[in-house]
Coordinates of C-alpha atoms and ligand atoms in Angstrom, one line a residue:
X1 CA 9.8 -18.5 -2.5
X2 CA 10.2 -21.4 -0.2
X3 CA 9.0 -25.2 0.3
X4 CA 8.2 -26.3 3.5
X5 CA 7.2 -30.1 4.3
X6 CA 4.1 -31.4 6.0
X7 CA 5.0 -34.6 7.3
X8 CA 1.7 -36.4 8.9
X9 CA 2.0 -40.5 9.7
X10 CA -0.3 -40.5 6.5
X11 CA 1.3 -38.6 4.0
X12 CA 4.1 -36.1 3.0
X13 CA 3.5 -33.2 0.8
X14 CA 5.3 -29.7 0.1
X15 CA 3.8 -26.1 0.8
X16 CA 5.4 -24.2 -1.9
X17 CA 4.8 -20.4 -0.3
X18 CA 5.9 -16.9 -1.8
X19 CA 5.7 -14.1 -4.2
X20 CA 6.5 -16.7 -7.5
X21 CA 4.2 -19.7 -6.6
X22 CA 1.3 -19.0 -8.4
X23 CA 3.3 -18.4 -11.6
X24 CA 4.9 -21.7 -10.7
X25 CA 1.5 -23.4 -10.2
X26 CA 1.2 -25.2 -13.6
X27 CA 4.9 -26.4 -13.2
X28 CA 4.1 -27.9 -10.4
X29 CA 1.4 -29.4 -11.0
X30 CA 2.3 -31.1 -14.3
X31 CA 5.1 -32.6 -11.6
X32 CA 2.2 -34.2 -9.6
X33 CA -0.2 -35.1 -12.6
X34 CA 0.1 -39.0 -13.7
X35 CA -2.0 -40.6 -16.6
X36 CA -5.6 -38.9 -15.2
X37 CA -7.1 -35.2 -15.9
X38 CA -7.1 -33.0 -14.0
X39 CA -10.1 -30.7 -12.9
X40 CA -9.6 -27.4 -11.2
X41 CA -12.5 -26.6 -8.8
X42 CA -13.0 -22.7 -7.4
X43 CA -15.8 -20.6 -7.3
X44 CA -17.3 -18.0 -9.2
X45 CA -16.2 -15.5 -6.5
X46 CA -12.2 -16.7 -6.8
X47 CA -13.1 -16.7 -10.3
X48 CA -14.0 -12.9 -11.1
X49 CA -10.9 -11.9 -9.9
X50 CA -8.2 -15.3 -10.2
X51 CA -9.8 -17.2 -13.3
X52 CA -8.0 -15.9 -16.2
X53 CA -4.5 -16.0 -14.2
X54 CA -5.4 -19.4 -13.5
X55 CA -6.7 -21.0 -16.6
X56 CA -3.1 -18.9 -17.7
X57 CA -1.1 -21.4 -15.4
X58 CA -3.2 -24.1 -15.7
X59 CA -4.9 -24.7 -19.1
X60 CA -2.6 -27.3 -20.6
X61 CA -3.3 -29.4 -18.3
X62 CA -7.2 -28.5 -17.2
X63 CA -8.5 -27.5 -20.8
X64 CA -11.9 -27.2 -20.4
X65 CA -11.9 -28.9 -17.3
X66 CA -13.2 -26.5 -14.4
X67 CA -16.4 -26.8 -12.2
X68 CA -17.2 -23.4 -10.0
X69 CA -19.7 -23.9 -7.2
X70 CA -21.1 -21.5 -4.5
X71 CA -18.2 -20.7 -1.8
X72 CA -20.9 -19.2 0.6
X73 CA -20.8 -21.0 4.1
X74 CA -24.7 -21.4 3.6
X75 CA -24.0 -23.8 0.7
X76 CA -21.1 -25.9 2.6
X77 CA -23.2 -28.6 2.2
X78 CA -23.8 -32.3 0.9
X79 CA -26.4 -30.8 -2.2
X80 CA -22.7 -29.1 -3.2
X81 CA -20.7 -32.1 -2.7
X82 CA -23.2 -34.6 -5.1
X83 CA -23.9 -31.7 -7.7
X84 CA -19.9 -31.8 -7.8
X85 CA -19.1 -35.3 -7.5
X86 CA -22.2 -36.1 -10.2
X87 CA -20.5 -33.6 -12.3
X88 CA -17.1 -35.8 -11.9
X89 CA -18.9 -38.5 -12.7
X90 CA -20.7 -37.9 -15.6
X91 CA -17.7 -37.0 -17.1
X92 CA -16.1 -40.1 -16.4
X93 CA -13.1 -38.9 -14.0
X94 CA -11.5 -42.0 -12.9
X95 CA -9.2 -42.6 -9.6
X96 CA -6.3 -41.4 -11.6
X97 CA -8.0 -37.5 -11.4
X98 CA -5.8 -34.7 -9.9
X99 CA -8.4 -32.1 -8.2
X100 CA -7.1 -28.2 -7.8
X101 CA -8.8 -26.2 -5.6
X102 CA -8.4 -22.6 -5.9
X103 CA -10.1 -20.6 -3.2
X104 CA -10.7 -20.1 0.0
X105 CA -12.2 -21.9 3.4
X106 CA -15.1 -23.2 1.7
X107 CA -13.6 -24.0 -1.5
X108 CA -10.8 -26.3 0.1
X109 CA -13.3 -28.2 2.9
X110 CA -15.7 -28.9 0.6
X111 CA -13.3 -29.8 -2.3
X112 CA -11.0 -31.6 0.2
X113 CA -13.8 -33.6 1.5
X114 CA -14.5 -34.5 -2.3
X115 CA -11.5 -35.5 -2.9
X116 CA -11.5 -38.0 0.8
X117 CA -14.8 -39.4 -0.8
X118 CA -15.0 -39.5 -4.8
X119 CA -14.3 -42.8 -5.7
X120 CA -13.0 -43.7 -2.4
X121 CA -10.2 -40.7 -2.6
X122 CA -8.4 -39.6 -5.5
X123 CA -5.7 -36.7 -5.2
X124 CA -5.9 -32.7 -4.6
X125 CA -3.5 -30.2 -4.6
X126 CA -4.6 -26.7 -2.9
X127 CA -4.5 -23.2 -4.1
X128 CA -5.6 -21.3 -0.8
X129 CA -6.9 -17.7 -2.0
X130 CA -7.2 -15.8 1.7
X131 CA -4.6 -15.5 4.4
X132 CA -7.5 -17.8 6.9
X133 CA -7.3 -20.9 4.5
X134 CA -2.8 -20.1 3.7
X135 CA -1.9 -20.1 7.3
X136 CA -4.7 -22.9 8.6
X137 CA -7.2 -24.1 6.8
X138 CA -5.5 -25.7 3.3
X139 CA -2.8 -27.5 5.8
X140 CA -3.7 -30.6 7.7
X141 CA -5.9 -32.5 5.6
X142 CA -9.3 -31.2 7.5
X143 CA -12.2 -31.4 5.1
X144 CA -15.7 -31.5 5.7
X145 CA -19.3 -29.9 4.9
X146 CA -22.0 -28.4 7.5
X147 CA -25.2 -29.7 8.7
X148 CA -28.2 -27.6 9.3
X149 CA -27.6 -29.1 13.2
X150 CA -23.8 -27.2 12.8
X151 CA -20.5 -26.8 11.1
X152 CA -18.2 -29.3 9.7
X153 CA -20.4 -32.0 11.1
X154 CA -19.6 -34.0 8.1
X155 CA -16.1 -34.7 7.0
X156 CA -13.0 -36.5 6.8
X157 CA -9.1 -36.4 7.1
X158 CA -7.4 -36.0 3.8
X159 CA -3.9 -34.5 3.1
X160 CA -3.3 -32.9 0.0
X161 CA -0.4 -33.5 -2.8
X162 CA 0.7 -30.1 -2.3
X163 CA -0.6 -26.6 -0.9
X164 CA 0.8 -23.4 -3.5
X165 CA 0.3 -20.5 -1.1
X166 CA 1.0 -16.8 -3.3
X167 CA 0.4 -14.1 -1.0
X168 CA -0.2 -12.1 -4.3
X169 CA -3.5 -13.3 -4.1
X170 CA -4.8 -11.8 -1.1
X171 CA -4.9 -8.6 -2.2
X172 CA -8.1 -9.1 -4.0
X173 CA -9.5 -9.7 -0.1
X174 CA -11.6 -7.2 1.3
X175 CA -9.8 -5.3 4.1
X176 CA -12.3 -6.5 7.3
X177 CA -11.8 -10.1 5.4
X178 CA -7.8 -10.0 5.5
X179 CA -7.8 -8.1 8.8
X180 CA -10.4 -11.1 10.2
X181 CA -7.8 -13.5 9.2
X182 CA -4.9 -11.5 11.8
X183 CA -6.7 -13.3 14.4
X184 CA -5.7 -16.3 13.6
X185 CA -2.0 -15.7 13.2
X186 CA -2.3 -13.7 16.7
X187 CA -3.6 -17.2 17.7
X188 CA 0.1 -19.5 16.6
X189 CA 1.9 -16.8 18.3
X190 CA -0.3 -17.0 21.7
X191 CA 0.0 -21.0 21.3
X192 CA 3.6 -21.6 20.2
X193 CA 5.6 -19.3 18.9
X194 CA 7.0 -16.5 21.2
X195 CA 9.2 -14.9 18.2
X196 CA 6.0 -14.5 15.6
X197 CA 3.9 -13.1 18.2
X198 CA 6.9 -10.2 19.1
X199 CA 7.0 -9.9 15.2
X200 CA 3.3 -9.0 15.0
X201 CA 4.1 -6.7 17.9
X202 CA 6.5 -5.2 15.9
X203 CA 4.8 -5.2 12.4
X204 CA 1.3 -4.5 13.1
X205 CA 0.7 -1.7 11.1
X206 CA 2.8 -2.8 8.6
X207 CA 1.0 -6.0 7.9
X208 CA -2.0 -4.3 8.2
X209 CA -1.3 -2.2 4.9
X210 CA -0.1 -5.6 3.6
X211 CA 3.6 -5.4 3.3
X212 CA 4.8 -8.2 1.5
X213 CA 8.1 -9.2 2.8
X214 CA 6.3 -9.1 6.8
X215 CA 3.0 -11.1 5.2
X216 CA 5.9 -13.8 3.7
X217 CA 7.8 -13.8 7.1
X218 CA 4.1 -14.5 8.9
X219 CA 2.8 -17.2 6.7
X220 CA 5.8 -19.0 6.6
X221 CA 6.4 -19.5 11.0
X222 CA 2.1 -19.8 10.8
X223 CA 2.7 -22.6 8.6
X224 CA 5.8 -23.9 10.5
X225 CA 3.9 -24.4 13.6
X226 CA 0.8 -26.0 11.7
X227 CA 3.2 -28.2 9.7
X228 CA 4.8 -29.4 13.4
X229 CA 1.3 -29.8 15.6
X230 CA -0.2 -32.0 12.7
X231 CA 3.1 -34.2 12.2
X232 CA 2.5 -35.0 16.1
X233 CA -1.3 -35.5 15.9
X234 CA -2.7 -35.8 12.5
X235 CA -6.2 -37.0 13.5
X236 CA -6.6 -34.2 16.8
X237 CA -6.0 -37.4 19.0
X238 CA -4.5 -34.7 21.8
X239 CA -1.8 -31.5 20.8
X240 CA -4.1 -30.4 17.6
X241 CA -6.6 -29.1 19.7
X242 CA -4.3 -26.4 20.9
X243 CA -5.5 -24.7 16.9
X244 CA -8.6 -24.7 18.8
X245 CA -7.5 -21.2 21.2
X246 CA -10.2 -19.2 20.8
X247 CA -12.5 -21.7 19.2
X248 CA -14.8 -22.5 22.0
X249 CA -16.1 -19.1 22.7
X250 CA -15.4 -18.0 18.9
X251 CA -17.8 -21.3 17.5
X252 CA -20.5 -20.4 20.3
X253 CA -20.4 -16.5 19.7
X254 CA -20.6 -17.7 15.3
X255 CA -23.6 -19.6 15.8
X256 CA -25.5 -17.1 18.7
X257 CA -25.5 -14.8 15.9
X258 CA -26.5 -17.3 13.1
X259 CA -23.2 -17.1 11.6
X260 CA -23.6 -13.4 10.5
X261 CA -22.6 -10.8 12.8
X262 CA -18.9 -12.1 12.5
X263 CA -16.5 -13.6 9.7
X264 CA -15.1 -16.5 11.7
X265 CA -11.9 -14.5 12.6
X266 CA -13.6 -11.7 14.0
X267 CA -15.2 -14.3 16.8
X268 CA -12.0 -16.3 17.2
X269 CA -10.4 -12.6 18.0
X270 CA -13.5 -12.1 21.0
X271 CA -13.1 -15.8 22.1
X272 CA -9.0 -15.5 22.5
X273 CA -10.0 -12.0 24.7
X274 CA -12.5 -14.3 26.7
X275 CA -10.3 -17.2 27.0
X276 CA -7.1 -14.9 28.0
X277 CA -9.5 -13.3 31.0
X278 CA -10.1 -16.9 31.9
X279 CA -6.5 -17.7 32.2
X280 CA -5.9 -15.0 34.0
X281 CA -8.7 -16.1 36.6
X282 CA -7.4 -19.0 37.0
X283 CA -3.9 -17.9 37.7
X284 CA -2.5 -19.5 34.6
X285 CA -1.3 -16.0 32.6
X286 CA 0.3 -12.9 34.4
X287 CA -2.0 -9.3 33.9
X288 CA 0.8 -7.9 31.5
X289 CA 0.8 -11.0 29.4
X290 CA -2.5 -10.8 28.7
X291 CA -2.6 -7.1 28.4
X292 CA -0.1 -8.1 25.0
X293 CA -2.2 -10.3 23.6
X294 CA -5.5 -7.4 24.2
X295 CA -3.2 -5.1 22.9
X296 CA -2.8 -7.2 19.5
X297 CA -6.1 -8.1 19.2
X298 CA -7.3 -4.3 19.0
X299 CA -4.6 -3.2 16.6
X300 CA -5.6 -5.7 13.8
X301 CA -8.5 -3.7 13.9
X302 CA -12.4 -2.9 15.3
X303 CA -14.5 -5.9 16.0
X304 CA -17.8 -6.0 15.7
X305 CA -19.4 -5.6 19.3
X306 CA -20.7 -8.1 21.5
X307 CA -24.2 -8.6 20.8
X308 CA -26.0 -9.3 24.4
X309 CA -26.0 -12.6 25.1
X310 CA -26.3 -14.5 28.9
X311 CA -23.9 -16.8 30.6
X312 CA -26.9 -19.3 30.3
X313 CA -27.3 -18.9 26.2
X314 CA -23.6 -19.0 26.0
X315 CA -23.1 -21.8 28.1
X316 CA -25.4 -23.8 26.3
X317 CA -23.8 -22.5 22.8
X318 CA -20.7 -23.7 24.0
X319 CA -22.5 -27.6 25.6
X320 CA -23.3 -27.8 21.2
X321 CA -19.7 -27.3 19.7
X322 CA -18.7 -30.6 18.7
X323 CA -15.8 -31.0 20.3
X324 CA -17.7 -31.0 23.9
X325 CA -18.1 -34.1 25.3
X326 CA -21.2 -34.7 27.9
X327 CA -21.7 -30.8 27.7
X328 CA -17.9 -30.1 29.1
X329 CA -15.3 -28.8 27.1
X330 CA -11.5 -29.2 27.5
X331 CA -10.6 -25.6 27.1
X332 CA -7.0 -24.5 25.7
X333 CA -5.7 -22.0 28.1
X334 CA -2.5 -19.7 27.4
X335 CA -0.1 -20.0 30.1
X336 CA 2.6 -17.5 28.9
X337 CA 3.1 -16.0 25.6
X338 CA 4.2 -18.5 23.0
X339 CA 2.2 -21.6 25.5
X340 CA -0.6 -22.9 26.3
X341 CA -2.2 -26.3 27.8
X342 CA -5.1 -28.1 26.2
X343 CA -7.8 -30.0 27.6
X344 CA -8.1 -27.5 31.0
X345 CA -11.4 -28.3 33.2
X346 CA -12.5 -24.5 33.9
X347 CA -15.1 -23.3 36.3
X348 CA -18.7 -22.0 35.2
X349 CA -18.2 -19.2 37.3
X350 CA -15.0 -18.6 36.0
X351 CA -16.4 -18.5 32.3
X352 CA -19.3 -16.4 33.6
X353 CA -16.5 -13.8 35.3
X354 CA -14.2 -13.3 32.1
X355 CA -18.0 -13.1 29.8
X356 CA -19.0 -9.9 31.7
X357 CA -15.2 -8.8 31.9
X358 CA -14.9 -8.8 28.1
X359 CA -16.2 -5.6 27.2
X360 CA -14.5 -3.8 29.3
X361 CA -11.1 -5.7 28.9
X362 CA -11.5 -5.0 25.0
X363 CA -12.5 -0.8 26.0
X364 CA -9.6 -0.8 28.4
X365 CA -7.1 -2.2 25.8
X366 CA -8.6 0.1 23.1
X367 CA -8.2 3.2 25.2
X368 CA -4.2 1.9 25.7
X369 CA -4.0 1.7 22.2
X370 CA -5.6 4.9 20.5
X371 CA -4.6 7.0 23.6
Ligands
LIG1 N1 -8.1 -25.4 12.0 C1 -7.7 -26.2 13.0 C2 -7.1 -27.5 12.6 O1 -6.7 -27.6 11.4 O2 -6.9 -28.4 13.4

């Protein structure tokens, strides 16, 4: 088990990561706790599986004290948010109250945004429950909820006490749902961090088949690098966006398909192929650079195919995102394994090129793969 330390300009808080953590959890969280209760948030999902090991750790400090809510992305919403804070409220949790939330993606943004907002921010410590939300999304103080006009159009910075990260937990994922989240960790080794992404080269198949000691190894540099971006740039002033590899294709192909024909992972995975066939065109990333990062893409597994979709409905898909300003995005381009530059102005045509290229580019490095 280790400890690693988030350091942002507004707070400083420990990752506590490892086989060990969860059995650690009520240890240290009694360590956090001061005068208030404490109320531990999940969902009935996390629950089924994680409640009794939880309420195991936790109940000498919780008691009866636990609120489950609907971890589906369809009720990320602000009806969640006041049904929970009213919940809070009613039962007179003051500014002294030490949140847990045990879960995944949905659990921590909406629980993290409840914590930025009840009573003007009380405290939270995160129990992520899938690889996505260990390796990103519980680190970095990003909460927020969805509007029916998009995602996580509603939300705030908050960093937590602590994140307790037990990859013993993920095994309870479904396969496509754990592979989904490879993806991402392909993404901090395309971004920053040469060494993870020959490791995944290396350790595919073993990951895959979750091996412990190589999931431990992976979660730790993924949370290295996250730890390091959001020390520099808490509030994505400039260097966070580089997270965001992937994203701008990824968050177009998510909502073209009405946020059902892929798990978020799955489109970051097509939107990293697109964005590497970008660099590529514009002379940014050598052919046998990007041919590594195709290569590591297919062998986390099948994606879901490419629905048909034109340049002109992606374009506009991509004019929505929320990080585009006046319709133009600043795209974050690999420029060699292990870098890549943020903010890059990139030809329609270009885009248009690498979105017909895709299918093939993913075939070709298929056919490399299984041959
Ligand atoms: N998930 C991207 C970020 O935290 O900035």
């Amino acid at each position: 088990m280790k400890t690693i330390s988030v350091h942002t300009p507004s707070a400083s808080y420990p990752v506590v990561l490892g086989r060990g953590a969860l059995a650690r959890l009520g240890a240290t969280v009694e360590a956090l706790r001061r005068d208030g209760e404490v109320y531990l948030l999940s969902s009935r999902r996390v629950w089924r599986f994680w409640g009794r090991e939880l309420l195991r750790r936790l109940r000498h400090v919780t008691r009866n004290r636990v609120i489950l809510f609907d971890d589906r992305e369809t009720a990320k919403n602000l009806a969640t948010v006041e049904e929970i804070c009213r919940k809070l409220a009613k039962s007179r949790a003051d500014r002294q109250v030490l949140l847990i939330a045990a879960g995944g993606g949905v659990v921590g943004d909406v629980a993290g945004f409840i914590a930025a907002s009840y009573l003007r921010g009380v405290r939270i410590v995160h129990v992520p429950t899938t690889l996505v939300a260990q390796v990103d999304s519980a680190i970095g103080g990003k909460t927020g909820v969805d509007l029916p006009e998009g995602k996580n159009l509603v939300g705030a910075f908050h960093q937590p006490e602590a994140v307790v990260a037990d990859p013993v937990v993920l095994e309870t994922l479904s396969a496509r749902q754990f592979r989904s989240a490879l993806y991402e960790v392909i993404k901090y080794g395309v971004i920053g961090d040469a060494s993870l992404f020959r490791f995944l080269e290396r350790k595919m198949e073993r990951i895959v088949k979750m091996d412990y000691r190589a999931l431990e190894f992976m979660i730790e540099r993924c949370v290295r690098q996250k730890a390091r971006v959001v020390k520099l740039d808490e509030r994505e002033g400039g260097l966070r966006q580089v997270l965001n590899f992937g994203h701008t294709i990824g968050h177009a192909l998510e909502a073209l398909t009405g946020y059902s024909r892929f798990l978020h992972g799955e489109a970051v995975g097509w939107g990293m192929l697109g964005t590497t066939l970008i660099a590529v065109g514009l002379g940014r990333i050598d052919e046998g650079s990007a041919a590594r990062i195709a290569s590591l893409v297919v062998r986390c597994g099948e994606l879901p195919a490419l629905p048909s979709i034109s340049p002109a409905a992606l374009f506009s898909a991509i004019a929505g995102d929320k990080k585009a300003r006046n319709g133009r995005v600043g795209w974050v381009i690999p420029c060699r394994i292990g870098a890549a530059n943020i903010g890059v102005a990139v030809p329609d045509r270009l885009v248009e090129a690498a979105w017909r290229e895709l299918p093939h580019f993913y075939a070709h490095a298929h056919r490399e793969v299984t041959a």
